Coordinates of C-alpha atoms and ligand atoms in Angstrom, one line a residue:
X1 CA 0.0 0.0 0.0
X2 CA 1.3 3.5 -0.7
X3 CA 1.0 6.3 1.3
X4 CA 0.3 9.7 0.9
X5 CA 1.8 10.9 3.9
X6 CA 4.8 12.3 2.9
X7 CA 6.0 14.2 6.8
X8 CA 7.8 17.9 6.1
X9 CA 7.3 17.2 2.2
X10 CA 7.2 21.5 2.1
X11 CA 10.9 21.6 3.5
X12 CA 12.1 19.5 0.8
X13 CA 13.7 21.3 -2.3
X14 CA 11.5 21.0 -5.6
X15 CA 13.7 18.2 -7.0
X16 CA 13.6 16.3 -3.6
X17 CA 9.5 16.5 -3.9
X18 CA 9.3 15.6 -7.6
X19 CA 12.0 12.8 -6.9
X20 CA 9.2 11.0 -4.4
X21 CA 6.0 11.9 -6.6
X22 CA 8.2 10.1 -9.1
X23 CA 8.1 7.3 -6.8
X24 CA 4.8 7.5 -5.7
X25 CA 3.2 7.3 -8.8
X26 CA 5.8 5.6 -10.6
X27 CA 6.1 8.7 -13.6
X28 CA 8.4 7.9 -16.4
X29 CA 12.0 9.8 -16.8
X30 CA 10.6 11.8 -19.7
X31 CA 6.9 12.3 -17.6
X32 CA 9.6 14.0 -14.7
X33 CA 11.4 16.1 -17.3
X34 CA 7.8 17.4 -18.6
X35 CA 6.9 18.8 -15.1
X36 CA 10.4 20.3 -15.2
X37 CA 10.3 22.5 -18.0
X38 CA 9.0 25.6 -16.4
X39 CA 8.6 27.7 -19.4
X40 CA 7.9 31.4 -19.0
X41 CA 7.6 31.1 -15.2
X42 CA 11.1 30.5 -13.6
X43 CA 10.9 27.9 -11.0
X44 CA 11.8 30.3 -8.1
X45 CA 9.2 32.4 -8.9
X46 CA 6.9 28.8 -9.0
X47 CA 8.1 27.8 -5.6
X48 CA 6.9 30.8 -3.8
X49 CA 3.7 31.1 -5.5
X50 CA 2.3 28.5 -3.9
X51 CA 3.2 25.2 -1.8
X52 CA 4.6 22.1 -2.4
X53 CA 5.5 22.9 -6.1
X54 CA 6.9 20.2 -8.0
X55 CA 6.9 21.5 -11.6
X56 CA 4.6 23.8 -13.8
X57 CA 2.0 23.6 -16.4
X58 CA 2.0 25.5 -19.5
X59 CA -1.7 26.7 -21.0
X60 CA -2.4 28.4 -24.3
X61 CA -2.1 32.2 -24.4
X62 CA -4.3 33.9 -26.7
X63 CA -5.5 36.8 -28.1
X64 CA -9.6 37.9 -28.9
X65 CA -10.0 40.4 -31.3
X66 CA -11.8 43.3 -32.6
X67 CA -13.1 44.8 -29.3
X68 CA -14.4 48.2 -29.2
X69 CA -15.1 48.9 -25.8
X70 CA -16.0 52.4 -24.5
X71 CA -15.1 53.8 -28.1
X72 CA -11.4 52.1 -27.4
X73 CA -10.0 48.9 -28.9
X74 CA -8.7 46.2 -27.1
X75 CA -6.8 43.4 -27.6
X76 CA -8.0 41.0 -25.3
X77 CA -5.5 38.1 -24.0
X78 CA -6.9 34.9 -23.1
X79 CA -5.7 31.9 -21.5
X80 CA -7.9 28.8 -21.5
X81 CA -8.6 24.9 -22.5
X82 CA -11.7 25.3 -24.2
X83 CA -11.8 25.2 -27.9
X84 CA -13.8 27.8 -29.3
X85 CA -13.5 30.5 -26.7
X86 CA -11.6 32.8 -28.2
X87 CA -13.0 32.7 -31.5
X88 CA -16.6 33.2 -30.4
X89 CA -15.7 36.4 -28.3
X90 CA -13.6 37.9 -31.6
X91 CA -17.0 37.5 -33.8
X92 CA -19.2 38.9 -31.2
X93 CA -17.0 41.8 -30.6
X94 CA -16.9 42.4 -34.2
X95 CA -21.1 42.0 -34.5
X96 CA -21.2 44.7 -31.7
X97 CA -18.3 47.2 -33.1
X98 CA -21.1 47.7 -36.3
X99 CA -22.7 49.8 -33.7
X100 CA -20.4 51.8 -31.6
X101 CA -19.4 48.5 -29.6
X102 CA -19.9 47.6 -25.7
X103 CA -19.8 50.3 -23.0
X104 CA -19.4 49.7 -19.7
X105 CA -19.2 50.9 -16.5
X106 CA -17.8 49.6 -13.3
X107 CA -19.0 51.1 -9.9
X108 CA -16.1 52.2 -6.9
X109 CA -14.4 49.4 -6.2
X110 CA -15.8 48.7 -2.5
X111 CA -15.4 45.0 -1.0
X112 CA -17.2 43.6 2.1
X113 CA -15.3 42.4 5.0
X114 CA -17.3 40.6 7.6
X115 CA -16.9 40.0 11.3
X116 CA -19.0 37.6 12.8
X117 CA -19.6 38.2 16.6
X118 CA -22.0 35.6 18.7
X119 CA -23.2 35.2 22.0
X120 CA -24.7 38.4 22.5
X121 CA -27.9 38.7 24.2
X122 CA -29.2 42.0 23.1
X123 CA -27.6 42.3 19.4
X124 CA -29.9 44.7 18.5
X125 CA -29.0 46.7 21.3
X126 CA -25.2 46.3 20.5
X127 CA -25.8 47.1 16.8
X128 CA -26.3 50.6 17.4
X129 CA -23.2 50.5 20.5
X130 CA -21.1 49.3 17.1
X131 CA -22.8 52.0 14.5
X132 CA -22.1 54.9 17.3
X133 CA -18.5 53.5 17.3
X134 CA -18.2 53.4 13.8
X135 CA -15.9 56.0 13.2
X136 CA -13.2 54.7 15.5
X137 CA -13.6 51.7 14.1
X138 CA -13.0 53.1 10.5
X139 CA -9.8 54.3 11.5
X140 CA -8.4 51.1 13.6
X141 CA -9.0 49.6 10.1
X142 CA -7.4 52.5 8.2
X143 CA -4.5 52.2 10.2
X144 CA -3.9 48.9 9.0
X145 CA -3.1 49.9 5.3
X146 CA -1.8 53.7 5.1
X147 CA -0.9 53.3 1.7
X148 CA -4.1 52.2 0.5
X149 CA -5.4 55.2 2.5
X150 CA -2.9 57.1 0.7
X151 CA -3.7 56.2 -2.9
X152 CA -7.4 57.3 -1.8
X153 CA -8.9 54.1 -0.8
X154 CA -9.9 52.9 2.6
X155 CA -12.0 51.0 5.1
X156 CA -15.2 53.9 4.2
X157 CA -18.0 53.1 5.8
X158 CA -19.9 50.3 8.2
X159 CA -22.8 48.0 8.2
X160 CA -24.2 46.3 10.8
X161 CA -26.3 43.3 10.3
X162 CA -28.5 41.1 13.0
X163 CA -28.7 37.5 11.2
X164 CA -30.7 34.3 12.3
X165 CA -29.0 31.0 12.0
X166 CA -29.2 27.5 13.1
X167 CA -26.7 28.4 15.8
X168 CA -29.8 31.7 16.9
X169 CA -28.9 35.1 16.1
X170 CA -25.4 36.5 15.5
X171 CA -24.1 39.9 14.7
X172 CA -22.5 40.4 11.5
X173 CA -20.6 43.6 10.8
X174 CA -19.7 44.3 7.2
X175 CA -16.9 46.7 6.9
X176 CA -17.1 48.4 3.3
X177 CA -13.9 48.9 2.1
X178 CA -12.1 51.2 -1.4
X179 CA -9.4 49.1 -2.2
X180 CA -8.8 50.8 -5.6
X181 CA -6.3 48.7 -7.6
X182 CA -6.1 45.9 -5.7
X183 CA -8.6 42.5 -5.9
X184 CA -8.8 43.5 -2.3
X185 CA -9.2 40.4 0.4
X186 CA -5.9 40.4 1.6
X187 CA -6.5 44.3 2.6
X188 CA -9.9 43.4 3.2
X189 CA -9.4 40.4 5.5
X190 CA -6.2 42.4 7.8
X191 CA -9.3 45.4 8.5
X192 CA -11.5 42.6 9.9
X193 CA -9.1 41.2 11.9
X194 CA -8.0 44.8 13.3
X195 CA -11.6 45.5 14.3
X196 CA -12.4 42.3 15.9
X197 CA -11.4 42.8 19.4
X198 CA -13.0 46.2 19.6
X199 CA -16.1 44.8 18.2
X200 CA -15.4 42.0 21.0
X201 CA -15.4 44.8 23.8
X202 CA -18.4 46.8 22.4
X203 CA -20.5 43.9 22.4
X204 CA -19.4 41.5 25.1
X205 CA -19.7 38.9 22.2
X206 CA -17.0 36.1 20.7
X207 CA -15.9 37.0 17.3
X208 CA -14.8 34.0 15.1
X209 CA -15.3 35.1 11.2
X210 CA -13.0 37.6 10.2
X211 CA -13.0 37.5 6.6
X212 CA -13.8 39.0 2.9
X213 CA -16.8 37.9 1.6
X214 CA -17.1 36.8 -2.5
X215 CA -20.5 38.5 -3.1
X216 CA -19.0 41.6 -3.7
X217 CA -22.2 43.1 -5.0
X218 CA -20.8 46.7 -3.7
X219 CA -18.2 46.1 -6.5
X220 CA -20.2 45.7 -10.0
X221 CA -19.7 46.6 -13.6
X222 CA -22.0 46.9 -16.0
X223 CA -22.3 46.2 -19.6
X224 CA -24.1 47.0 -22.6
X225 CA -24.5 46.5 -26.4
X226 CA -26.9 47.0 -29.3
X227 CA -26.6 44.4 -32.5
X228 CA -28.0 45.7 -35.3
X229 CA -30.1 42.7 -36.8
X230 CA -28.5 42.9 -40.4
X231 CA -25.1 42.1 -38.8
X232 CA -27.2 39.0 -36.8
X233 CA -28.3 37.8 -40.0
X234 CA -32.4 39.3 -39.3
X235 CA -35.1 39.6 -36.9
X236 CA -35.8 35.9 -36.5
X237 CA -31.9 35.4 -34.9
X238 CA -32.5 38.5 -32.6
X239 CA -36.1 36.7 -31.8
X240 CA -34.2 33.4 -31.3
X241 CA -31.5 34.8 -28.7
X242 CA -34.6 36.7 -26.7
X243 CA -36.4 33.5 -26.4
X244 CA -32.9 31.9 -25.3
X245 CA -32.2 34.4 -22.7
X246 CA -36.1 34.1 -21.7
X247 CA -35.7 30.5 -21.0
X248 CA -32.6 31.4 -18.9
X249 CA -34.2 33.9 -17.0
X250 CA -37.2 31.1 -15.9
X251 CA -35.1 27.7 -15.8
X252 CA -32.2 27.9 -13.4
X253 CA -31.0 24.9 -15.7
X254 CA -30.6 26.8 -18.0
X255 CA -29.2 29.8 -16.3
X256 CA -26.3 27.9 -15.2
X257 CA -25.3 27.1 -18.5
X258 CA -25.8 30.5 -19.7
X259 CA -23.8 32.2 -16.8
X260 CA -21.0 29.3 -17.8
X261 CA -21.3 30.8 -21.4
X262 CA -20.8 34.2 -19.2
X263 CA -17.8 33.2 -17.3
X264 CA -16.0 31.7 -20.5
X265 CA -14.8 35.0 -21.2
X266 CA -14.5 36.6 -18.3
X267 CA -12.0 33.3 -16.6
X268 CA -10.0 33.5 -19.8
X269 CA -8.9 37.1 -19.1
X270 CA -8.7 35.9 -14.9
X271 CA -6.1 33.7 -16.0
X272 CA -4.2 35.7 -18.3
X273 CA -3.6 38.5 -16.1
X274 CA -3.7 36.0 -12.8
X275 CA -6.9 37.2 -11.2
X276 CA -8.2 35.4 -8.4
X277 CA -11.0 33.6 -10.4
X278 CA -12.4 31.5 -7.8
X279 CA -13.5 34.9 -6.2
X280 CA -14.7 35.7 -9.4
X281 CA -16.9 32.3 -10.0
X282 CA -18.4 32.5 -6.6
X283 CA -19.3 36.3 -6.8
X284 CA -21.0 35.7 -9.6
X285 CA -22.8 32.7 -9.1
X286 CA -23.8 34.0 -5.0
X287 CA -24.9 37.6 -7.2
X288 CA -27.0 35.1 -9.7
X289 CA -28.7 33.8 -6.8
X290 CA -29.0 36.9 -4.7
X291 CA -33.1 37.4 -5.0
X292 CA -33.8 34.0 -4.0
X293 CA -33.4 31.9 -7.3
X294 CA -31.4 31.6 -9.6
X295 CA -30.9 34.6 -12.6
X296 CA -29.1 34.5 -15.6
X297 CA -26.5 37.9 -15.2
X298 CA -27.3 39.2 -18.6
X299 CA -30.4 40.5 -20.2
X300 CA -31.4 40.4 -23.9
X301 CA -34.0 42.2 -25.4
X302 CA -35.3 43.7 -29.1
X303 CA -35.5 47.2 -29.2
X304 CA -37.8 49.4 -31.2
X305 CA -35.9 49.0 -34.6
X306 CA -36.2 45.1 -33.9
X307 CA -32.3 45.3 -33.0
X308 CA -31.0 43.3 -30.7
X309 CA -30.1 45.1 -26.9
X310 CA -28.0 43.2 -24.3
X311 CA -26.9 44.0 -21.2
X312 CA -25.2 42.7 -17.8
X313 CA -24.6 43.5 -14.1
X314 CA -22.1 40.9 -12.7
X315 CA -19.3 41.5 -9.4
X316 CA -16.1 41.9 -10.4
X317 CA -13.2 41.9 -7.8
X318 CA -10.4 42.6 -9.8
X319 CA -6.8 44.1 -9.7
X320 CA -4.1 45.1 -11.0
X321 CA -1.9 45.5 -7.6
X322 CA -1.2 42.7 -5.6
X323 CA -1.9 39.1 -5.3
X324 CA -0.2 37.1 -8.2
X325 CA -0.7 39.9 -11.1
X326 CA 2.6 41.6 -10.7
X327 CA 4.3 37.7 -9.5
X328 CA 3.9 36.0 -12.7
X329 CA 5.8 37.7 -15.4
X330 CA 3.3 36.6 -18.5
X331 CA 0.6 38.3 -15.9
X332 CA 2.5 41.3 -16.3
X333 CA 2.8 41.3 -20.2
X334 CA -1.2 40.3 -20.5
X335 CA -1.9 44.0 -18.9
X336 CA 0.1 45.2 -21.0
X337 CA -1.8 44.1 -24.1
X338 CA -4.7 45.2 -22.5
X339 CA -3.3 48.6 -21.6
X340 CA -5.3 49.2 -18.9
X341 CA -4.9 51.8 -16.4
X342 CA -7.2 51.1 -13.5
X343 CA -8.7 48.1 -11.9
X344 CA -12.0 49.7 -12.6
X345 CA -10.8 49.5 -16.4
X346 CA -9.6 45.6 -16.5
X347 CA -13.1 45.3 -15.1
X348 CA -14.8 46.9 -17.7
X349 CA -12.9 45.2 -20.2
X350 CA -13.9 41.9 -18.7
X351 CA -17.6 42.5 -18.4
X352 CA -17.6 43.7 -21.8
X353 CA -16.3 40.0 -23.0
X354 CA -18.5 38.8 -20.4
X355 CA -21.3 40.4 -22.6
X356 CA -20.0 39.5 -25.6
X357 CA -19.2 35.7 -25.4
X358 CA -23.0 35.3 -24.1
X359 CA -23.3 37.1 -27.5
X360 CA -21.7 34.4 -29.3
X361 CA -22.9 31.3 -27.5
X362 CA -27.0 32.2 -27.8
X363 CA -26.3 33.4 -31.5
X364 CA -24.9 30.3 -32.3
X365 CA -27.2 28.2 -29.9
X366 CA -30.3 30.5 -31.8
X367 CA -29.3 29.3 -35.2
X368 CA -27.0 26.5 -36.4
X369 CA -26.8 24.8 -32.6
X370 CA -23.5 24.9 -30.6
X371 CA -21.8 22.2 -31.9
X372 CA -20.8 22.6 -34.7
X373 CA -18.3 24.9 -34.4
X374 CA -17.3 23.8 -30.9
X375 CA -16.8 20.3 -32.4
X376 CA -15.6 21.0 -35.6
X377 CA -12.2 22.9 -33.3
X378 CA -12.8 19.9 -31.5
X379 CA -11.9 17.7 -33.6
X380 CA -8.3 18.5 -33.0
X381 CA -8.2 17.7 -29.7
X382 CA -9.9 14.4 -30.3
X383 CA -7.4 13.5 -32.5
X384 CA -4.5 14.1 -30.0
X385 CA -6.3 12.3 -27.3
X386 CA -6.2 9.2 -30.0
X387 CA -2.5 9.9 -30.6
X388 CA -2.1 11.6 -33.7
X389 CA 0.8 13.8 -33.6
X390 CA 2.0 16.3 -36.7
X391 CA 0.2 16.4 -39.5
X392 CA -1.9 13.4 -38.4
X393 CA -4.0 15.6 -36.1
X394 CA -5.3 18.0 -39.2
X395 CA -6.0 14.9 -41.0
X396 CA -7.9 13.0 -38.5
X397 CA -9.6 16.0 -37.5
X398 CA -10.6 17.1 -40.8
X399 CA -11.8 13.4 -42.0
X400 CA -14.4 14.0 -39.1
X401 CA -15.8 17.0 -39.9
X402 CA -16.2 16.0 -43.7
X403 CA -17.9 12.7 -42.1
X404 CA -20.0 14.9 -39.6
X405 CA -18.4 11.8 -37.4
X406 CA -16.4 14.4 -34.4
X407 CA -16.2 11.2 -32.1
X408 CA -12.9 10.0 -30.1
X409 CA -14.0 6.4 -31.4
X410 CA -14.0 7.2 -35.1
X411 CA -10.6 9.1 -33.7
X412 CA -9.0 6.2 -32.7
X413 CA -10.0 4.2 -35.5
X414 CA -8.7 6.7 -38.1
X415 CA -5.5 6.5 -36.3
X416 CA -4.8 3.3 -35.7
X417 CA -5.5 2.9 -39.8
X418 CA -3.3 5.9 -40.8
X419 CA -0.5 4.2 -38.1
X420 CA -1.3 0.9 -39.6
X421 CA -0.8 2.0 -43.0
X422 CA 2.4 3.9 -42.4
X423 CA 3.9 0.6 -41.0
X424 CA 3.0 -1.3 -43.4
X425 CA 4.9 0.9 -46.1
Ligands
NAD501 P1 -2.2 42.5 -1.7 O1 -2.3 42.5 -0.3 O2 -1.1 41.7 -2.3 O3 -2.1 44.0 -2.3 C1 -3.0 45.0 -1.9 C2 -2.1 46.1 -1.3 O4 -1.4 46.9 -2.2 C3 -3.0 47.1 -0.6 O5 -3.4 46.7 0.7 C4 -2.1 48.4 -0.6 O6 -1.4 48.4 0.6 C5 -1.2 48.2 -1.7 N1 -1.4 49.1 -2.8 C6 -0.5 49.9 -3.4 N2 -1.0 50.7 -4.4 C7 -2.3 50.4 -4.5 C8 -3.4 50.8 -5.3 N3 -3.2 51.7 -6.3 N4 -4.6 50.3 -5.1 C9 -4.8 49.4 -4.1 N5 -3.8 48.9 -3.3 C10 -2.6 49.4 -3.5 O7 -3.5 41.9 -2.4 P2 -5.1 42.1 -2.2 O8 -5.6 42.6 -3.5 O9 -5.4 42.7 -0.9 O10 -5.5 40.5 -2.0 C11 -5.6 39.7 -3.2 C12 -5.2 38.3 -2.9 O11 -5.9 37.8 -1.8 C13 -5.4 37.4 -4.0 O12 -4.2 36.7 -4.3 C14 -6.5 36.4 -3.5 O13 -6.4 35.2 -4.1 C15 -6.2 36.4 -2.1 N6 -7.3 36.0 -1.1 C16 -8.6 35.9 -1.5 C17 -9.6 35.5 -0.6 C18 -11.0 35.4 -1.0 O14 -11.4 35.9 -2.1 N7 -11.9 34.9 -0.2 C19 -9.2 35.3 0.7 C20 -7.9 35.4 1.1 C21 -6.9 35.8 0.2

């Protein structure tokens, strides 16, 4: 039996960890010398990023096209698995550029830190001891983060909330916070803990919690578009992504999927410039969810020419100070592309794809179905998965499509003949 207890594995250098994962899970000389090659991230750089590293992993780095966002064009870099991405958000962006683009708008970048006090007998009572405090509280946070205070951001303002749970009823203060540039948690979260014993001796409670919370829905952009129906191919496609989005808005089944179509883009540009995007999957999806059931984050609609209107309202906690966007160097070159200034701009940029690859998928999912394009790139990647290397992938992939056949069976059977055949010559 092997174990997986590996005691003071962290101490151990990188090649001392990889040497017993070797071990462990008996990987091949050339499998080891994979996870070696670190590619544009040096290896120091890797090992202090996170824990326990033993190697990296490379993902493509792309580019979408053709935005026109707030009258300015972007080049949008995107990093992701998923065939088809990129190339749907390039041909929506271009649908929307025929009229004046996507604007957007993000609002002041304030994130919620919470402090979660119990045992209190009279929390109603102590909720207004904690609002007549609030301004000493506001500073013992401020003081925390001078330069944040400096560049005009801030622990602003305090909420106090009285909450029922299974555990009975528990204070929760929410500390609204600027933080500007910055994604935000780590400022966030060192407030929350700074307040937490005054809160304790205010109230006479026990505060556990102390701690950012992903439904930033203080921190929002919004987006919006008009598609002229020409450029949609007529009134019947603009009909046929209304109903879609309809559907969405009363089938939560259905919403998830389209809020996946959502977060397509927007996780693509996360990754490129190394934006926490777990913070950005759960804001969205809490946000979604925030009246009770579940909503799609967009809204489409046919104006009075019969043109097709979009528009979304999503969180976005995103930065361009701290965390792992000025650690990882390709991060670093991804902004640049962008050329944004401003946190407030890399999140208008990213609800604007947001907008524009729901664009794509319910265009395509209004008229020829998704598949076919998603396959047809697809294809590709089935062939790899049956082994085709070089030139053997295009030819796979292409026999496929012409056979309507995108399927890793007829795959493998393709290249087992073409391998057959070359041994046999
Ligand atoms: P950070 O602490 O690395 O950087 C923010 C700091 O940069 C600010 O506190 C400020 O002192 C300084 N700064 C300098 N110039 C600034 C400017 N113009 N605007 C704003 N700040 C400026 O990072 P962070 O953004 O506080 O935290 C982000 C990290 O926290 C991410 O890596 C995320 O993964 C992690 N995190 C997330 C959660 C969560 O979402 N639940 C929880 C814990 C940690």
């Amino acid at each position: 039996m092997k174990s997986s207890r590996f005691p003071g594995f962290y101490k151990l250098s990188m090649e001392e960890r990889l040497k017993k994962i070797v071990e462990f899970a008996s990987l091949t000389e050339e499998e080891a010398n994979l996870l070696r090659k670190f590619g544009n991230l040096d290896p120091k750089t890797a090992d202090i990023m996170i824990e326990n590293v033993i190697g990296a992993m490379s993902y493509p780095f792309a580019v979408a096209v053709n935005f026109l966002i707030n009258k300015k064009d972007y080049v949008v870099p995107m990093v992701i698995e998923e065939t088809s991405v990129v190339a749907a958000a390039s041909h929506a962006a271009k649908l929307t550029r025929e009229s004046g683009g996507i604007f957007a708008r993000a609002t002041a970048p304030i994130m919620i830190g919470q402090v979660q006090v119990v045992n209190v007998r009279d929390p109603f009572y102590k909720k207004m001891i904690i609002l007549e405090n609030k301004d000493h509280l506001l500073k013992i946070a401020n003081d925390q983060d001078p330069i944040l205070v400096k560049v005009g951001g801030g622990a602003k303002d305090l909420e106090v909330r009285v909450i029922d749970s299974p555990k009975g009823p528990m204070i929760v203060v929410h500390l609204l916070v600027d933080v500007r540039d910055a994604m935000g948690a780590n400022a966030v979260n060192r407030m929350a803990e700074a307040i937490a014993p005054y809160i304790e001796d205010l109230t006479g409670g026990k505060v556990y919690l102390r701690i950012i919370s992903n439904l930033a829905d203080k921190r929002l952009v919004r987006a919006w578009t008009v598609v002229k129906k020409e450029v949609l191919g007529g009134e019947d496609v603009v009909d046929g992504i209304v109903y879609a989005w309809s559907f969405a808005a009363a089938d939560p089944y259905r919403a998830a999927t389209h809020n996946k179509g959502i977060m397509n883009g927007v996780i693509a540009v996360a990754l490129a410039t190394c934006q926490d995007h777990r913070a950005l999957e759960a804001g969205a999806h809490a946000y979604a969810a925030r009246t009770g059931r579940y909503l799609p984050l967009s809204v489409w609609e046919k104006n009075e020419n019969g043109d097709l209107v979009g528009s979304l309202e999503m969180p976005m906690p995103v930065g361009i100070i701290g965390g792992a966007t000025k650690v990882h160097p390709v991060a670093k070159i991804a902004l640049k592309i962008l050329g944004v200034r401003t946190a407030a701009e890399l999140a208008e940029v990213m609800g604007a794809v947001g907008l524009a690859q729901n664009l794509a998928a319910l265009k395509a999912l209004a008229t020829e179905g998704i598949s076919r394009g998603h396959m047809e790139l697809h294809a590709r990647n089935l062939a790899i998965m049956a082994g085709a290397t070089g030139d053997l992938v295009d030819k796979v992939a292409e026999i496929m499509i012409t056979e309507g056949k995108i399927r890793f069976d007829r795959a493998k059977e393709l290249v087992e003949q073409f391998l057959s055949e070359k041994t046999l010559k």
